[in-house]
């Protein structure tokens, strides 16, 4: 049971608007936020185009400052309206929200850092909150389970790939040498990765017959071993889909809990994914309807 | 029940020829149409080759006008012979059929638009009508089910890829800069997509060691995450194949309805996939044999 | 029952050596044949290298003539030793065997055709005969079943890809135009295929921002739709593996017929895959031990 | 039962430290070894960068000699501390350990060979020993089973690919010729592999319309046939996962033997993967606690 601190009414209201997407005001806020994020990313991108920057420099600068200040206000409101500000600040979204505002302020002191504003792109993940949040996140979690299950196998695979590229990169360095663009072993290893992953930039290419034979071997290997991670993820995903299906078949009499969760977030402990119609936080027992801890 | 309007006999005949592929006349019409579409696309392609255009300009122009006029006549006949012309005009094929004739007329007014005639390529989808239409469409629908089921997961995946390319594109812009071809953030993001998808044009390539390390990371990631959509589609497809198989096992005493549909199309409501030997439209009850509403 | 024609003893012996790989002589013949094919391909390849050709022209020429004459003798022996020569001549291997000898003779009349000798590479398929023929071919047939089952779906997929490349190729031609290497629509379509298949040569690349946006779209699409054929083949292959497994589980009391076939080939009807210890051809009833029809 | 030879105490101690990772000393040794391997690879890479080599040549040289001498001492200790040195020397790790030290000594006699030190990268495989060795190796073995089962099918696939590239390479050589970079058949075949595997360097590209049509065909084929190995590995992997699962379901009452093995290695016969708490080697019966044969 959390201790009950007095909480001003406007803070409860702010919490509802900022942290939840069920009320019209909350939904409106989230959509405005998304548009602001997209606009902000677009601005940084366009500003980096020299010809546009020379023409509209002050417009870009002012717009960015407006968005940055809005984001800063939002960040402060988030801290104020939540009961445990430290928990929010140290959470994933808290760190991202901070990183989204800082670079612009830093650009007053250091030149060139404001491009880091592009880290705001991570804030786009909030889009899941609005567009049927829970179902999407469940889809992504489902995928995450499959990826987690195949982690060990993919690590073994990746390490093998790294060892192969180091060895073959060295061999290519010895075979082709500086005169054909394989300047040193790291560059050779880089070329080997470019080739094995079938990217093939073509800025460095083998010129000697032996080098081309080894390159052919690397390419066919790269073409073949892509089957390995694909096969692993496919199989794990099939398995987990089946497990889930069986589990849901057994649990059919019960209503599916995924559908009936909502976007409410506990004002006390920030837990989300509450059941529809839940009155108390399932995690800390705080009254959800009061929205003030 | 549709109201019965008097319908001239030649319109019923035209409907049968244009909309169906079961009668010899209907089949012949469809094959001629396909050849005309292919010829038309070939003409536009060849006309765009300067050396050929200079030599055979008038031949290309006249041929295209002939085909365009034929398509226009066909379009008008389609509108006349069907009972609900508005339904056809606003249908997918109706829009495509219109778009296939308009560009050539527009080229009289605007220069350079006639290349849009290439949109006629979409009309090639009609090939499915002739070559055992139903089985192919069923195959494609089956695939569509799997793709639809994995839509949410692939959206999550795609959004993640977009966010990754925006962030890594910005990082590459900061690391490599203008002097190595990473002129601005949009171009950097474009390069990042080129690399992550393992296309690798090689028109822009990282030159600094740090840039090459990040590029290696992007390439290995791109090589790895291709496993995700493949795994999803694989698993969903396997699941849907199984479901269908089980369904068809249970339904074995009944004859398989997929085999016994035909290419008839209701003159009243344009519905197709009628059962072989069906006398009335399963959708609106219109008499199929009369072919006139 | 086939009619029994008298067949000279040496023809029976030749048939056994040429068409079968179970006797030491037959096996020895097949290995020599493979080495001759490999040597012949190697010769053509090396001859095409100008510097080597200038130095060893007569050696290459003489060696090739020797191999070609040996192949011609082998081809004639195959026709003589088999009972139904027409059947062999019109069979897949018969046509390939003929195509392997003709180009060299043609090179006496036409210049430059002798490079077609590389079609001899198809003869390498005979390697399956020697290296545990039946098991390999069974593996390949198994694969063939999966590929055949997914033919309709892959046709739909391929046609869609072709239509997409024609439309997007035209769009890119209109957007980028001649000044950026998109000379005409066919070249644009070619570029579109290069990009969609993630090959990405980089000889033609979009330069305008709009062109790069469309290119990004094509690349992401190409990266995504590779999941479709992979998913189809995966699912079909899994299904067929399971079917086969179930079938073999039911048939377990019986000995597995795949293991116990041999490389004998009926002298009368050319059928192969006879059971070990079989005395008569299962197809035409001809006595296999006599090896003469 | 092995014969009991007297074995000095320090050799038993050395064996425990070098060959096992369960005791603190053994774990510490393995971590130091890994760091040394990584440092050694990094040194060779950095040394190959000309600008760095000129500045820090003597530092690189001395550091490498130190590591090489350490590796030599380790190699000698491994031979001394094990009962059957010949078995270790001829084992996979024994050969790799030797190859890791030799190149540096050879560089005293031959110039340019010391880059072969990069073969030390193979020693990185020892990382599996430390990071929960057994589970990782099991994951890799599991994968190996799937890959082994699909070996025959992939061989058939690979041979077909090789035959296709030889034939299409020759055709491209005849179509494009020397003036467009297809200098000779081997180079054409190399280009064909580059294209089929979707690497696409772009150093050689078809210029004639016919060449581009054939190239388009090769690319679409390459894009499509990647589905084949992926499908095979996917299906085999799914099958083996299922088999294993079923086997483990049946064996559930028993404790899972994979979890309870440790990194001990028999001093007598070098066998590892002993059960936790095992007192005698399951392979030769040697007392594991004595650690001296």
JSON list of N, CA, C and O in Angstrom, two decimals, chain A residues 190-223:
[
{"chain": "A", "resi": 190, "resn": "UNK", "atom": "N", "xyz": [36.73, -5.06, -43.27]},
{"chain": "A", "resi": 190, "resn": "UNK", "atom": "CA", "xyz": [35.55, -4.26, -43.64]},
{"chain": "A", "resi": 190, "resn": "UNK", "atom": "C", "xyz": [35.02, -4.69, -45.00]},
{"chain": "A", "resi": 190, "resn": "UNK", "atom": "O", "xyz": [33.83, -4.92, -45.18]},
{"chain": "A", "resi": 191, "resn": "UNK", "atom": "N", "xyz": [35.93, -4.85, -45.99]},
{"chain": "A", "resi": 191, "resn": "UNK", "atom": "CA", "xyz": [35.51, -5.31, -47.31]},
{"chain": "A", "resi": 191, "resn": "UNK", "atom": "C", "xyz": [34.86, -6.68, -47.22]},
{"chain": "A", "resi": 191, "resn": "UNK", "atom": "O", "xyz": [33.88, -6.96, -47.91]},
{"chain": "A", "resi": 192, "resn": "UNK", "atom": "N", "xyz": [35.43, -7.52, -46.36]},
{"chain": "A", "resi": 192, "resn": "UNK", "atom": "CA", "xyz": [34.93, -8.88, -46.21]},
{"chain": "A", "resi": 192, "resn": "UNK", "atom": "C", "xyz": [33.50, -8.86, -45.66]},
{"chain": "A", "resi": 192, "resn": "UNK", "atom": "O", "xyz": [32.65, -9.63, -46.10]},
{"chain": "A", "resi": 193, "resn": "UNK", "atom": "N", "xyz": [33.22, -7.96, -44.71]},
{"chain": "A", "resi": 193, "resn": "UNK", "atom": "CA", "xyz": [31.87, -7.83, -44.16]},
{"chain": "A", "resi": 193, "resn": "UNK", "atom": "C", "xyz": [30.92, -7.32, -45.26]},
{"chain": "A", "resi": 193, "resn": "UNK", "atom": "O", "xyz": [29.82, -7.84, -45.43]},
{"chain": "A", "resi": 194, "resn": "UNK", "atom": "N", "xyz": [31.39, -6.31, -46.02]},
{"chain": "A", "resi": 194, "resn": "UNK", "atom": "CA", "xyz": [30.59, -5.76, -47.12]},
{"chain": "A", "resi": 194, "resn": "UNK", "atom": "C", "xyz": [30.20, -6.87, -48.10]},
{"chain": "A", "resi": 194, "resn": "UNK", "atom": "O", "xyz": [29.07, -6.90, -48.61]},
{"chain": "A", "resi": 195, "resn": "UNK", "atom": "N", "xyz": [31.12, -7.80, -48.35]},
{"chain": "A", "resi": 195, "resn": "UNK", "atom": "CA", "xyz": [30.88, -8.85, -49.33]},
{"chain": "A", "resi": 195, "resn": "UNK", "atom": "C", "xyz": [30.04, -9.97, -48.76]},
{"chain": "A", "resi": 195, "resn": "UNK", "atom": "O", "xyz": [29.09, -10.44, -49.39]},
{"chain": "A", "resi": 196, "resn": "UNK", "atom": "N", "xyz": [30.37, -10.39, -47.54]},
{"chain": "A", "resi": 196, "resn": "UNK", "atom": "CA", "xyz": [29.67, -11.52, -46.93]},
{"chain": "A", "resi": 196, "resn": "UNK", "atom": "C", "xyz": [28.19, -11.20, -46.69]},
{"chain": "A", "resi": 196, "resn": "UNK", "atom": "O", "xyz": [27.33, -12.08, -46.82]},
{"chain": "A", "resi": 197, "resn": "UNK", "atom": "N", "xyz": [27.90, -9.94, -46.35]},
{"chain": "A", "resi": 197, "resn": "UNK", "atom": "CA", "xyz": [26.51, -9.57, -46.11]},
{"chain": "A", "resi": 197, "resn": "UNK", "atom": "C", "xyz": [25.78, -9.26, -47.42]},
{"chain": "A", "resi": 197, "resn": "UNK", "atom": "O", "xyz": [24.66, -8.79, -47.40]},
{"chain": "A", "resi": 198, "resn": "UNK", "atom": "N", "xyz": [26.43, -9.50, -48.55]},
{"chain": "A", "resi": 198, "resn": "UNK", "atom": "CA", "xyz": [25.89, -9.27, -49.90]},
{"chain": "A", "resi": 198, "resn": "UNK", "atom": "C", "xyz": [25.53, -7.80, -50.15]},
{"chain": "A", "resi": 198, "resn": "UNK", "atom": "O", "xyz": [24.70, -7.52, -51.03]},
{"chain": "A", "resi": 199, "resn": "UNK", "atom": "N", "xyz": [26.15, -6.87, -49.40]},
{"chain": "A", "resi": 199, "resn": "UNK", "atom": "CA", "xyz": [25.92, -5.45, -49.67]},
{"chain": "A", "resi": 199, "resn": "UNK", "atom": "C", "xyz": [26.68, -5.06, -50.94]},
{"chain": "A", "resi": 199, "resn": "UNK", "atom": "O", "xyz": [26.10, -4.56, -51.89]},
{"chain": "A", "resi": 200, "resn": "UNK", "atom": "N", "xyz": [27.99, -5.31, -50.96]},
{"chain": "A", "resi": 200, "resn": "UNK", "atom": "CA", "xyz": [28.79, -5.11, -52.17]},
{"chain": "A", "resi": 200, "resn": "UNK", "atom": "C", "xyz": [28.81, -3.69, -52.69]},
{"chain": "A", "resi": 200, "resn": "UNK", "atom": "O", "xyz": [28.27, -3.41, -53.76]},
{"chain": "A", "resi": 201, "resn": "UNK", "atom": "N", "xyz": [29.46, -2.76, -51.96]},
{"chain": "A", "resi": 201, "resn": "UNK", "atom": "CA", "xyz": [29.53, -1.37, -52.42]},
{"chain": "A", "resi": 201, "resn": "UNK", "atom": "C", "xyz": [30.27, -1.27, -53.75]},
{"chain": "A", "resi": 201, "resn": "UNK", "atom": "O", "xyz": [29.88, -0.53, -54.63]},
{"chain": "A", "resi": 202, "resn": "UNK", "atom": "N", "xyz": [31.36, -1.99, -53.87]},
{"chain": "A", "resi": 202, "resn": "UNK", "atom": "CA", "xyz": [32.14, -1.92, -55.10]},
{"chain": "A", "resi": 202, "resn": "UNK", "atom": "C", "xyz": [33.22, -0.85, -55.08]},
{"chain": "A", "resi": 202, "resn": "UNK", "atom": "O", "xyz": [33.85, -0.60, -56.09]},
{"chain": "A", "resi": 203, "resn": "UNK", "atom": "N", "xyz": [33.41, -0.17, -53.91]},
{"chain": "A", "resi": 203, "resn": "UNK", "atom": "CA", "xyz": [34.49, 0.81, -53.85]},
{"chain": "A", "resi": 203, "resn": "UNK", "atom": "C", "xyz": [35.84, 0.11, -53.80]},
{"chain": "A", "resi": 203, "resn": "UNK", "atom": "O", "xyz": [36.84, 0.65, -54.28]},
{"chain": "A", "resi": 204, "resn": "UNK", "atom": "N", "xyz": [35.88, -1.07, -53.21]},
{"chain": "A", "resi": 204, "resn": "UNK", "atom": "CA", "xyz": [37.08, -1.91, -53.23]},
{"chain": "A", "resi": 204, "resn": "UNK", "atom": "C", "xyz": [36.66, -3.23, -53.88]},
{"chain": "A", "resi": 204, "resn": "UNK", "atom": "O", "xyz": [35.68, -3.83, -53.46]},
{"chain": "A", "resi": 205, "resn": "UNK", "atom": "N", "xyz": [37.38, -3.67, -54.91]},
{"chain": "A", "resi": 205, "resn": "UNK", "atom": "CA", "xyz": [37.07, -4.96, -55.54]},
{"chain": "A", "resi": 205, "resn": "UNK", "atom": "C", "xyz": [38.36, -5.71, -55.83]},
{"chain": "A", "resi": 205, "resn": "UNK", "atom": "O", "xyz": [39.37, -5.11, -56.16]},
{"chain": "A", "resi": 206, "resn": "UNK", "atom": "N", "xyz": [38.31, -7.05, -55.70]},
{"chain": "A", "resi": 206, "resn": "UNK", "atom": "CA", "xyz": [39.51, -7.84, -55.98]},
{"chain": "A", "resi": 206, "resn": "UNK", "atom": "C", "xyz": [39.87, -7.76, -57.46]},
{"chain": "A", "resi": 206, "resn": "UNK", "atom": "O", "xyz": [38.98, -7.78, -58.32]},
{"chain": "A", "resi": 207, "resn": "UNK", "atom": "N", "xyz": [41.16, -7.67, -57.77]},
{"chain": "A", "resi": 207, "resn": "UNK", "atom": "CA", "xyz": [41.61, -7.56, -59.16]},
{"chain": "A", "resi": 207, "resn": "UNK", "atom": "C", "xyz": [42.38, -8.79, -59.62]},
{"chain": "A", "resi": 207, "resn": "UNK", "atom": "O", "xyz": [42.38, -9.09, -60.80]},
{"chain": "A", "resi": 208, "resn": "UNK", "atom": "N", "xyz": [43.02, -9.50, -58.68]},
{"chain": "A", "resi": 208, "resn": "UNK", "atom": "CA", "xyz": [43.79, -10.67, -59.07]},
{"chain": "A", "resi": 208, "resn": "UNK", "atom": "C", "xyz": [42.87, -11.88, -59.21]},
{"chain": "A", "resi": 208, "resn": "UNK", "atom": "O", "xyz": [41.84, -11.96, -58.53]},
{"chain": "A", "resi": 209, "resn": "UNK", "atom": "N", "xyz": [43.22, -12.82, -60.11]},
{"chain": "A", "resi": 209, "resn": "UNK", "atom": "CA", "xyz": [42.37, -14.03, -60.25]},
{"chain": "A", "resi": 209, "resn": "UNK", "atom": "C", "xyz": [42.17, -14.74, -58.91]},
{"chain": "A", "resi": 209, "resn": "UNK", "atom": "O", "xyz": [41.04, -15.11, -58.58]},
{"chain": "A", "resi": 210, "resn": "UNK", "atom": "N", "xyz": [43.26, -14.92, -58.13]},
{"chain": "A", "resi": 210, "resn": "UNK", "atom": "CA", "xyz": [43.12, -15.62, -56.85]},
{"chain": "A", "resi": 210, "resn": "UNK", "atom": "C", "xyz": [42.17, -14.87, -55.92]},
{"chain": "A", "resi": 210, "resn": "UNK", "atom": "O", "xyz": [41.31, -15.46, -55.27]},
{"chain": "A", "resi": 211, "resn": "UNK", "atom": "N", "xyz": [42.31, -13.54, -55.90]},
{"chain": "A", "resi": 211, "resn": "UNK", "atom": "CA", "xyz": [41.42, -12.73, -55.07]},
{"chain": "A", "resi": 211, "resn": "UNK", "atom": "C", "xyz": [39.97, -12.88, -55.47]},
{"chain": "A", "resi": 211, "resn": "UNK", "atom": "O", "xyz": [39.08, -12.95, -54.62]},
{"chain": "A", "resi": 212, "resn": "UNK", "atom": "N", "xyz": [39.73, -12.97, -56.79]},
{"chain": "A", "resi": 212, "resn": "UNK", "atom": "CA", "xyz": [38.35, -13.12, -57.27]},
{"chain": "A", "resi": 212, "resn": "UNK", "atom": "C", "xyz": [37.79, -14.49, -56.93]},
{"chain": "A", "resi": 212, "resn": "UNK", "atom": "O", "xyz": [36.59, -14.63, -56.67]},
{"chain": "A", "resi": 213, "resn": "UNK", "atom": "N", "xyz": [38.67, -15.50, -56.92]},
{"chain": "A", "resi": 213, "resn": "UNK", "atom": "CA", "xyz": [38.21, -16.85, -56.54]},
{"chain": "A", "resi": 213, "resn": "UNK", "atom": "C", "xyz": [37.81, -16.85, -55.06]},
{"chain": "A", "resi": 213, "resn": "UNK", "atom": "O", "xyz": [36.75, -17.36, -54.70]},
{"chain": "A", "resi": 214, "resn": "UNK", "atom": "N", "xyz": [38.67, -16.25, -54.21]},
{"chain": "A", "resi": 214, "resn": "UNK", "atom": "CA", "xyz": [38.34, -16.19, -52.77]},
{"chain": "A", "resi": 214, "resn": "UNK", "atom": "C", "xyz": [37.07, -15.37, -52.57]},
{"chain": "A", "resi": 214, "resn": "UNK", "atom": "O", "xyz": [36.19, -15.74, -51.78]},
{"chain": "A", "resi": 215, "resn": "UNK", "atom": "N", "xyz": [36.95, -14.26, -53.32]},
{"chain": "A", "resi": 215, "resn": "UNK", "atom": "CA", "xyz": [35.76, -13.41, -53.21]},
{"chain": "A", "resi": 215, "resn": "UNK", "atom": "C", "xyz": [34.51, -14.21, -53.58]},
{"chain": "A", "resi": 215, "resn": "UNK", "atom": "O", "xyz": [33.48, -14.11, -52.90]},
{"chain": "A", "resi": 216, "resn": "UNK", "atom": "N", "xyz": [34.60, -15.01, -54.66]},
{"chain": "A", "resi": 216, "resn": "UNK", "atom": "CA", "xyz": [33.47, -15.84, -55.07]},
{"chain": "A", "resi": 216, "resn": "UNK", "atom": "C", "xyz": [33.07, -16.77, -53.95]},
{"chain": "A", "resi": 216, "resn": "UNK", "atom": "O", "xyz": [31.88, -16.95, -53.65]},
{"chain": "A", "resi": 217, "resn": "UNK", "atom": "N", "xyz": [34.08, -17.37, -53.32]},
{"chain": "A", "resi": 217, "resn": "UNK", "atom": "CA", "xyz": [33.84, -18.27, -52.20]},
{"chain": "A", "resi": 217, "resn": "UNK", "atom": "C", "xyz": [33.14, -17.53, -51.06]},
{"chain": "A", "resi": 217, "resn": "UNK", "atom": "O", "xyz": [32.16, -18.03, -50.49]},
{"chain": "A", "resi": 218, "resn": "UNK", "atom": "N", "xyz": [33.61, -16.30, -50.74]},
{"chain": "A", "resi": 218, "resn": "UNK", "atom": "CA", "xyz": [32.99, -15.52, -49.67]},
{"chain": "A", "resi": 218, "resn": "UNK", "atom": "C", "xyz": [31.54, -15.21, -50.02]},
{"chain": "A", "resi": 218, "resn": "UNK", "atom": "O", "xyz": [30.64, -15.34, -49.17]},
{"chain": "A", "resi": 219, "resn": "UNK", "atom": "N", "xyz": [31.29, -14.82, -51.28]},
{"chain": "A", "resi": 219, "resn": "UNK", "atom": "CA", "xyz": [29.94, -14.43, -51.68]},
{"chain": "A", "resi": 219, "resn": "UNK", "atom": "C", "xyz": [28.97, -15.61, -51.59]},
{"chain": "A", "resi": 219, "resn": "UNK", "atom": "O", "xyz": [27.86, -15.47, -51.08]},
{"chain": "A", "resi": 220, "resn": "UNK", "atom": "N", "xyz": [29.41, -16.77, -52.11]},
{"chain": "A", "resi": 220, "resn": "UNK", "atom": "CA", "xyz": [28.53, -17.94, -52.07]},
{"chain": "A", "resi": 220, "resn": "UNK", "atom": "C", "xyz": [28.27, -18.33, -50.62]},
{"chain": "A", "resi": 220, "resn": "UNK", "atom": "O", "xyz": [27.14, -18.67, -50.24]},
{"chain": "A", "resi": 221, "resn": "UNK", "atom": "N", "xyz": [29.31, -18.23, -49.77]},
{"chain": "A", "resi": 221, "resn": "UNK", "atom": "CA", "xyz": [29.13, -18.53, -48.35]},
{"chain": "A", "resi": 221, "resn": "UNK", "atom": "C", "xyz": [28.13, -17.55, -47.74]},
{"chain": "A", "resi": 221, "resn": "UNK", "atom": "O", "xyz": [27.22, -17.96, -47.03]},
{"chain": "A", "resi": 222, "resn": "UNK", "atom": "N", "xyz": [28.31, -16.26, -48.04]},
{"chain": "A", "resi": 222, "resn": "UNK", "atom": "CA", "xyz": [27.41, -15.24, -47.50]},
{"chain": "A", "resi": 222, "resn": "UNK", "atom": "C", "xyz": [25.98, -15.46, -47.95]},
{"chain": "A", "resi": 222, "resn": "UNK", "atom": "O", "xyz": [25.03, -15.31, -47.18]},
{"chain": "A", "resi": 223, "resn": "UNK", "atom": "N", "xyz": [25.84, -15.86, -49.22]},
{"chain": "A", "resi": 223, "resn": "UNK", "atom": "CA", "xyz": [24.53, -16.13, -49.80]},
{"chain": "A", "resi": 223, "resn": "UNK", "atom": "C", "xyz": [23.89, -17.33, -49.11]},
{"chain": "A", "resi": 223, "resn": "UNK", "atom": "O", "xyz": [22.67, -17.38, -48.93]}
]
